[in-house]
Amino acid sequence: MAQNIPYKIYLNENELPKQWYNLRADMKNKPAPLLNPGTGKPMKAEELEPVFCSELVKQELDNETRFFDIPEEIYNFYKMYRPSPLVRAYFLEKKLGTPAKIYYKFEGNNTSGSHKLNSAIAQAYYAKKQGLKGVTTETGAGQWGTALSMACSFFGLDCKVFMVKVSYEQKPFRREVMRTYGASVTPSPSTETEVGRKILEAHPGTTGSLGCAISEAVEVAVKSEGYRYVLGSVLNQVLLHQSVIGLETKAALDKYGIKPDMIIGCAGGGSNLGGLIAPFMGEKLRGEADYRIIAVEPASCPSFTRGVYAYDFCDTGMVCPLAKMYTLGSDFIPSANHAGGLRYHGMSSILSQLYDDKLMEAVSVKQTDVFEAAELFARVEGILPAPESSHAIRVAIDEALKCKETGEEKTIVFGLTGTGYFDMVAYEKFHDKEMSDYIPTDDELAAFRARLPKIG
Amino acid sequence: MAQNIPYKIYLNENELPKQWYNLRADMKNKPAPLLNPGTGKPMKAEELEPVFCSELVKQELDNETRFFDIPEEIYNFYKMYRPSPLVRAYFLEKKLGTPAKIYYKFEGNNTSGSHKLNSAIAQAYYAKKQGLKGVTTETGAGQWGTALSMACSFFGLDCKVFMVKVSYEQKPFRREVMRTYGASVTPSPSTETEVGRKILEAHPGTTGSLGCAISEAVEVAVKSEGYRYVLGSVLNQVLLHQSVIGLETKAALDKYGIKPDMIIGCAGGGSNLGGLIAPFMGEKLRGEADYRIIAVEPASCPSFTRGVYAYDFCDTGMVCPLAKMYTLGSDFIPSANHAGGLRYHGMSSILSQLYDDKLMEAVSVKQTDVFEAAELFARVEGILPAPESSHAIRVAIDEALKCKETGEEKTIVFGLTGTGYFDMVAYEKFHDKEMSDYIPTDDELAAFRARLPKIG
């Protein structure tokens, strides 16, 4: 069997999914609704529309429609870089000496360098269709900002990115790619917004955070005529768009009659994992098949494994609705030494509900272990992985090594979300042994938890 | 017809070429042989073997064998990232409003970021097979060094890279990728070699050059037990390995019954162009078909368009054999402002002979025009191109615009050799309008020409 499976399974262009799959339609326990922080009641469409594009609000709130047609303009854009390959990791298997069969879905072969483009182009399209002038957003590691810049440039939309200040300064090349795509990039916190000025006043030397950049981007969107805010993870709509990853993965596996035993993905806000697992989890929810589904998060920011399932603010400035999610508390910021993305304090409401229903597992991994896996992978598979993606690599390798001990020929699928070309400072720290594995203590986490809003 | 052609033509894995094509076998006028600078006589295999791996020396000197089998180990490695896609540039065509049909062969979807890996893995394989401990090389922009590091890591070979000092300092991330693959990287000129110390003594503040780094790498290879020197361009063996690009391109075009009118490639030492055009030039040489074949070089380093066809040194330290090529003189160094690669003073002997026989054309393009094309391409085709590759984009666009004027539906194929993730400093200069278009004067070129060796 194995001999007949190519290194890279490419679907044909006409096998690119024509619809996104809405996992919520198959969930018995639906994800908890967003709440208005003022009233404590579920947000209605009309309350969300000043912030988000109307069509995206519909997608956000729709827990019933199973499939959404992918509009032709988005579909054609997808064809530039999709279907993405499902790769059989023959060289990694050989290196590990494992009987396990390892596959990875590689989303890094586009200039934004990650899967983020799948949702960026959708969100830009709906903004354009609504006749908007532009969109605002935040970016941390820079993958989402880059993806959105590309998408906006394609549709001729203005794109305003608030980039976490520490990233803005440490990643000038990321910034420059966004400029190549015509975006304006502002280090956050900035003096351009009320919330930014407030934060700067309270914390003069701050290097910023994702939660703070979100607050700034939302404020500018709400106050500017013809602008809306867009977000690259966490939201239901984003997971809907990202389902294209899972649908392609499943189609490629089905083509060769492969049934995976486990599906592994890194999880920050959940955009990649939610997309990758969507059709598999759907089968599981409908009782048609069973899979182990494993979320991997950094030990430095352990929302699933050490957080609580509660309503919390999505941003530091508390301008966003409340979301029920596994969270560490909206003012949690992981150690500055943590090099990858996956730094967000909370987790997608969809994934949080599935995790709470014990339909998926979660593990946390230490940073240096992640980079060790990244380097091993780069050397044998020829792809320099992003630190985020490398969390999934770590656990895939660990599972494959367990198979080596037991002799089981399990089939492991993991998501390789992107490339690490803009993360060489982190690799350098790893090479120079200057990378630490700081993990928050129980007391520290309890302190953040104590500040959670008392709702829900 | 056009409607039936997908955005990306992927060959199946079993359509990956099983042999490299040696264009020299079909050339009536063979490329001029390498000469021993001492005797002025053609270099024999035994004179080359202290420097190069034995199998590669055979390939270098063989002007007759039409096809070389690709060894299985190399073939399997190729499968990690090949066949590479031939992309129909629908979005670029639309943007330009041209009736021309534009295709590009994209070689950037591997971690080294360029086509260089095609030859790196071959050279590393032959070194390993010969039982060597390691190889030495030079790198300028860093693509070749990265590719060789990956290849050596794969075969467990030691890899010692001399990196032009100015690049070493300006491109720390390139250096770090090479370290990820276990290579040692030394800024050149260095004090580790005799030739390096000599150059440093004569030019204390020098930031180095490719010709100087070559001299250092050759010296270390020759003086170290179990080491050989490898080179990423110019040589016949390199063009042989790179023929895989052209063979795949031709197979993909044939699959859809497409006959190109012109084939365009950037040319520094000639590795990409020589590989891309190989099977097409072969048909042309055998009188089976005709194509316009266009080499594109930077106006700042115009070997074809303003150089002379003569024997010259390949390196600054004059430790290498003499090669007959279109050259600007071995001590020519393009303006420091020139941002891309393509800075080598000479050109592949094969391409030089073909150009001298008027079987191909050459044009030179100005730097800012190149970056303008690069940015336009990035925005519509979603790939951030390397500055080198963007020379070909510039001319492809110019030819497509000519078609727009005449209404001709020509089919244009160009080589997109790599991605520009590590070239953001150059993009930044372009955005900030700090990029100049310095072109050497006739007097300057004449001065370099006057110092050419009086041989051949």
Tab-separated table of N, CA and C in Angstrom, chain B residues 13-90:
chain	number	residue	atom	x	y	z
B	13	GLU	N	3.863	12.472	-9.795
B	13	GLU	CA	5.184	12.085	-9.308
B	13	GLU	C	5.914	11.183	-10.309
B	14	ASN	N	5.161	10.309	-10.972
B	14	ASN	CA	5.808	9.389	-11.919
B	14	ASN	C	6.154	10.068	-13.249
B	15	GLU	N	5.784	11.337	-13.379
B	15	GLU	CA	6.198	12.093	-14.571
B	15	GLU	C	7.461	12.920	-14.316
B	16	LEU	N	7.964	12.862	-13.100
B	16	LEU	CA	9.244	13.514	-12.784
B	16	LEU	C	10.316	12.888	-13.682
B	17	PRO	N	11.091	13.719	-14.374
B	17	PRO	CA	12.101	13.168	-15.292
B	17	PRO	C	13.056	12.196	-14.589
B	18	LYS	N	13.372	11.115	-15.252
B	18	LYS	CA	14.260	10.107	-14.655
B	18	LYS	C	15.710	10.314	-15.079
B	19	GLN	N	15.899	11.223	-16.037
B	19	GLN	CA	17.254	11.516	-16.520
B	19	GLN	C	17.432	13.025	-16.661
B	20	TRP	N	18.682	13.450	-16.470
B	20	TRP	CA	19.028	14.829	-16.822
B	20	TRP	C	19.412	14.853	-18.305
B	21	TYR	N	19.172	15.990	-18.925
B	21	TYR	CA	19.485	16.134	-20.339
B	21	TYR	C	20.730	17.006	-20.500
B	22	ASN	N	21.691	16.491	-21.228
B	22	ASN	CA	22.953	17.192	-21.457
B	22	ASN	C	22.899	17.906	-22.800
B	23	LEU	N	22.602	19.175	-22.736
B	23	LEU	CA	22.423	19.988	-23.946
B	23	LEU	C	23.651	19.962	-24.860
B	24	ARG	N	24.815	19.843	-24.231
B	24	ARG	CA	26.064	19.865	-25.016
B	24	ARG	C	26.089	18.791	-26.108
B	25	ALA	N	25.393	17.662	-25.850
B	25	ALA	CA	25.402	16.570	-26.829
B	25	ALA	C	24.812	17.023	-28.169
B	26	ASP	N	23.904	18.009	-28.109
B	26	ASP	CA	23.261	18.473	-29.340
B	26	ASP	C	23.886	19.739	-29.917
B	27	MET	N	24.910	20.255	-29.251
B	27	MET	CA	25.539	21.487	-29.748
B	27	MET	C	26.576	21.143	-30.813
B	28	LYS	N	26.474	21.821	-31.954
B	28	LYS	CA	27.489	21.613	-32.992
B	28	LYS	C	28.786	22.274	-32.557
B	29	ASN	N	28.688	23.519	-32.162
B	29	ASN	CA	29.855	24.184	-31.572
B	29	ASN	C	29.845	23.940	-30.073
B	30	LYS	N	30.736	23.075	-29.636
B	30	LYS	CA	30.767	22.720	-28.205
B	30	LYS	C	31.274	23.911	-27.391
B	31	PRO	N	30.905	23.976	-26.117
B	31	PRO	CA	31.470	25.031	-25.267
B	31	PRO	C	32.976	24.852	-25.156
B	32	ALA	N	33.681	25.962	-25.074
B	32	ALA	CA	35.137	25.909	-24.995
B	32	ALA	C	35.564	25.220	-23.694
B	33	PRO	N	36.631	24.446	-23.735
B	33	PRO	CA	37.080	23.729	-22.532
B	33	PRO	C	37.696	24.664	-21.500
B	34	LEU	N	37.691	24.212	-20.253
B	34	LEU	CA	38.420	24.910	-19.195
B	34	LEU	C	39.913	24.781	-19.478
B	35	LEU	N	40.667	25.823	-19.220
B	35	LEU	CA	42.111	25.773	-19.462
B	35	LEU	C	42.879	25.842	-18.148
B	36	ASN	N	43.991	25.143	-18.142
B	36	ASN	CA	44.934	25.261	-17.034
B	36	ASN	C	45.636	26.611	-17.157
B	37	PRO	N	45.529	27.477	-16.136
B	37	PRO	CA	46.097	28.830	-16.283
B	37	PRO	C	47.617	28.805	-16.410
B	38	GLY	N	48.249	27.736	-15.923
B	38	GLY	CA	49.699	27.630	-16.020
B	38	GLY	C	50.146	27.264	-17.422
B	39	THR	N	49.518	26.187	-17.975
B	39	THR	CA	49.971	25.665	-19.256
B	39	THR	C	49.184	26.227	-20.435
B	40	GLY	N	47.991	26.774	-20.158
B	40	GLY	CA	47.136	27.236	-21.255
B	40	GLY	C	46.485	26.090	-22.012
B	41	LYS	N	46.620	24.865	-21.482
B	41	LYS	CA	46.040	23.696	-22.152
B	41	LYS	C	44.759	23.252	-21.445
B	42	PRO	N	43.863	22.542	-22.186
B	42	PRO	CA	42.599	22.082	-21.575
B	42	PRO	C	42.855	21.250	-20.321
B	43	MET	N	42.060	21.509	-19.322
B	43	MET	CA	42.165	20.786	-18.060
B	43	MET	C	41.763	19.334	-18.276
B	44	LYS	N	42.585	18.420	-17.737
B	44	LYS	CA	42.235	16.999	-17.782
B	44	LYS	C	41.502	16.612	-16.499
B	45	ALA	N	40.816	15.461	-16.577
B	45	ALA	CA	40.065	14.993	-15.404
B	45	ALA	C	40.944	14.970	-14.160
B	46	GLU	N	42.169	14.436	-14.307
B	46	GLU	CA	43.007	14.280	-13.113
B	46	GLU	C	43.458	15.629	-12.531
B	47	GLU	N	43.430	16.675	-13.357
B	47	GLU	CA	43.763	17.993	-12.812
B	47	GLU	C	42.587	18.595	-12.049
B	48	LEU	N	41.366	18.173	-12.450
B	48	LEU	CA	40.168	18.733	-11.799
B	48	LEU	C	39.789	17.980	-10.524
B	49	GLU	N	40.227	16.711	-10.442
B	49	GLU	CA	39.745	15.877	-9.336
B	49	GLU	C	40.208	16.277	-7.930
B	50	PRO	N	41.342	16.975	-7.783
B	50	PRO	CA	41.655	17.460	-6.435
B	50	PRO	C	40.648	18.519	-5.956
B	51	VAL	N	39.956	19.154	-6.907
B	51	VAL	CA	39.020	20.228	-6.550
B	51	VAL	C	37.583	19.719	-6.508
B	52	PHE	N	37.179	18.970	-7.559
B	52	PHE	CA	35.792	18.527	-7.675
B	52	PHE	C	35.663	17.017	-7.469
B	53	CYS	N	34.458	16.564	-7.078
B	53	CYS	CA	34.183	15.131	-6.969
B	53	CYS	C	34.365	14.462	-8.333
B	54	SER	N	34.835	13.225	-8.305
B	54	SER	CA	35.197	12.537	-9.546
B	54	SER	C	34.014	12.410	-10.506
B	55	GLU	N	32.873	12.003	-9.982
B	55	GLU	CA	31.711	11.795	-10.851
B	55	GLU	C	31.292	13.121	-11.502
B	56	LEU	N	31.441	14.196	-10.732
B	56	LEU	CA	31.067	15.518	-11.255
B	56	LEU	C	32.059	15.990	-12.307
B	57	VAL	N	33.313	15.605	-12.161
B	57	VAL	CA	34.315	15.934	-13.178
B	57	VAL	C	33.937	15.265	-14.502
B	58	LYS	N	33.503	14.011	-14.405
B	58	LYS	CA	33.064	13.297	-15.618
B	58	LYS	C	31.927	14.048	-16.291
B	59	GLN	N	30.966	14.434	-15.497
B	59	GLN	CA	29.825	15.162	-16.056
B	59	GLN	C	30.279	16.492	-16.665
B	60	GLU	N	31.240	17.109	-16.000
B	60	GLU	CA	31.721	18.416	-16.447
B	60	GLU	C	32.350	18.335	-17.833
B	61	LEU	N	33.083	17.244	-18.064
B	61	LEU	CA	33.880	17.146	-19.297
B	61	LEU	C	33.151	16.420	-20.427
B	62	ASP	N	31.999	15.837	-20.131
B	62	ASP	CA	31.322	15.006	-21.125
B	62	ASP	C	30.421	15.837	-22.038
B	63	ASN	N	30.860	16.049	-23.257
B	63	ASN	CA	30.079	16.825	-24.227
B	63	ASN	C	29.235	15.944	-25.133
B	64	GLU	N	29.232	14.632	-24.900
B	64	GLU	CA	28.620	13.711	-25.867
B	64	GLU	C	27.389	12.970	-25.339
B	65	THR	N	27.465	12.500	-24.087
B	65	THR	CA	26.342	11.709	-23.545
B	65	THR	C	25.098	12.583	-23.438
B	66	ARG	N	24.029	12.162	-24.101
B	66	ARG	CA	22.838	13.010	-24.163
B	66	ARG	C	22.043	12.983	-22.850
B	67	PHE	N	21.924	11.804	-22.239
B	67	PHE	CA	21.140	11.697	-21.005
B	67	PHE	C	21.943	11.026	-19.893
B	68	PHE	N	21.788	11.540	-18.692
B	68	PHE	CA	22.397	10.930	-17.502
B	68	PHE	C	21.266	10.487	-16.576
B	69	ASP	N	21.290	9.224	-16.162
B	69	ASP	CA	20.294	8.762	-15.191
B	69	ASP	C	20.403	9.548	-13.889
B	70	ILE	N	19.270	9.919	-13.339
B	70	ILE	CA	19.261	10.552	-12.017
B	70	ILE	C	19.285	9.432	-10.978
B	71	PRO	N	20.347	9.377	-10.153
B	71	PRO	CA	20.431	8.298	-9.162
B	71	PRO	C	19.214	8.289	-8.232
B	72	GLU	N	18.872	7.107	-7.756
B	72	GLU	CA	17.630	6.931	-6.996
B	72	GLU	C	17.561	7.831	-5.758
B	73	GLU	N	18.689	7.990	-5.046
B	73	GLU	CA	18.686	8.812	-3.834
B	73	GLU	C	18.343	10.270	-4.159
B	74	ILE	N	18.879	10.750	-5.275
B	74	ILE	CA	18.575	12.125	-5.687
B	74	ILE	C	17.118	12.219	-6.127
B	75	TYR	N	16.687	11.197	-6.846
B	75	TYR	CA	15.313	11.153	-7.352
B	75	TYR	C	14.308	11.206	-6.196
B	76	ASN	N	14.602	10.450	-5.148
B	76	ASN	CA	13.708	10.451	-3.987
B	76	ASN	C	13.687	11.799	-3.282
B	77	PHE	N	14.857	12.423	-3.212
B	77	PHE	CA	14.912	13.759	-2.622
B	77	PHE	C	14.112	14.739	-3.476
B	78	TYR	N	14.268	14.669	-4.782
B	78	TYR	CA	13.498	15.532	-5.692
B	78	TYR	C	12.004	15.440	-5.397
B	79	LYS	N	11.566	14.227	-5.039
B	79	LYS	CA	10.130	14.037	-4.812
B	79	LYS	C	9.608	14.854	-3.636
B	80	MET	N	10.506	15.282	-2.749
B	80	MET	CA	10.069	16.118	-1.628
B	80	MET	C	9.520	17.448	-2.126
B	81	TYR	N	10.026	17.959	-3.238
B	81	TYR	CA	9.592	19.300	-3.668
B	81	TYR	C	9.347	19.394	-5.181
B	82	ARG	N	9.504	18.314	-5.871
B	82	ARG	CA	9.267	18.284	-7.302
B	82	ARG	C	8.198	17.239	-7.625
B	83	PRO	N	7.580	17.197	-8.795
B	83	PRO	CA	7.661	18.231	-9.818
B	83	PRO	C	7.165	19.569	-9.276
B	84	SER	N	7.801	20.639	-9.709
B	84	SER	CA	7.363	21.974	-9.304
B	84	SER	C	6.271	22.442	-10.266
B	85	PRO	N	5.408	23.328	-9.817
B	85	PRO	CA	4.280	23.711	-10.673
B	85	PRO	C	4.667	24.621	-11.852
B	86	LEU	N	3.992	24.422	-12.965
B	86	LEU	CA	4.011	25.409	-14.047
B	86	LEU	C	2.699	26.174	-13.899
B	87	VAL	N	2.813	27.465	-13.653
B	87	VAL	CA	1.630	28.253	-13.313
B	87	VAL	C	1.186	29.099	-14.505
B	88	ARG	N	-0.092	29.062	-14.798
B	88	ARG	CA	-0.644	29.988	-15.790
B	88	ARG	C	-0.964	31.288	-15.070
B	89	ALA	N	-0.352	32.380	-15.529
B	89	ALA	CA	-0.482	33.660	-14.825
B	89	ALA	C	-1.759	34.385	-15.253
B	90	TYR	N	-2.881	33.743	-15.024
B	90	TYR	CA	-4.167	34.336	-15.431
B	90	TYR	C	-4.360	35.745	-14.862
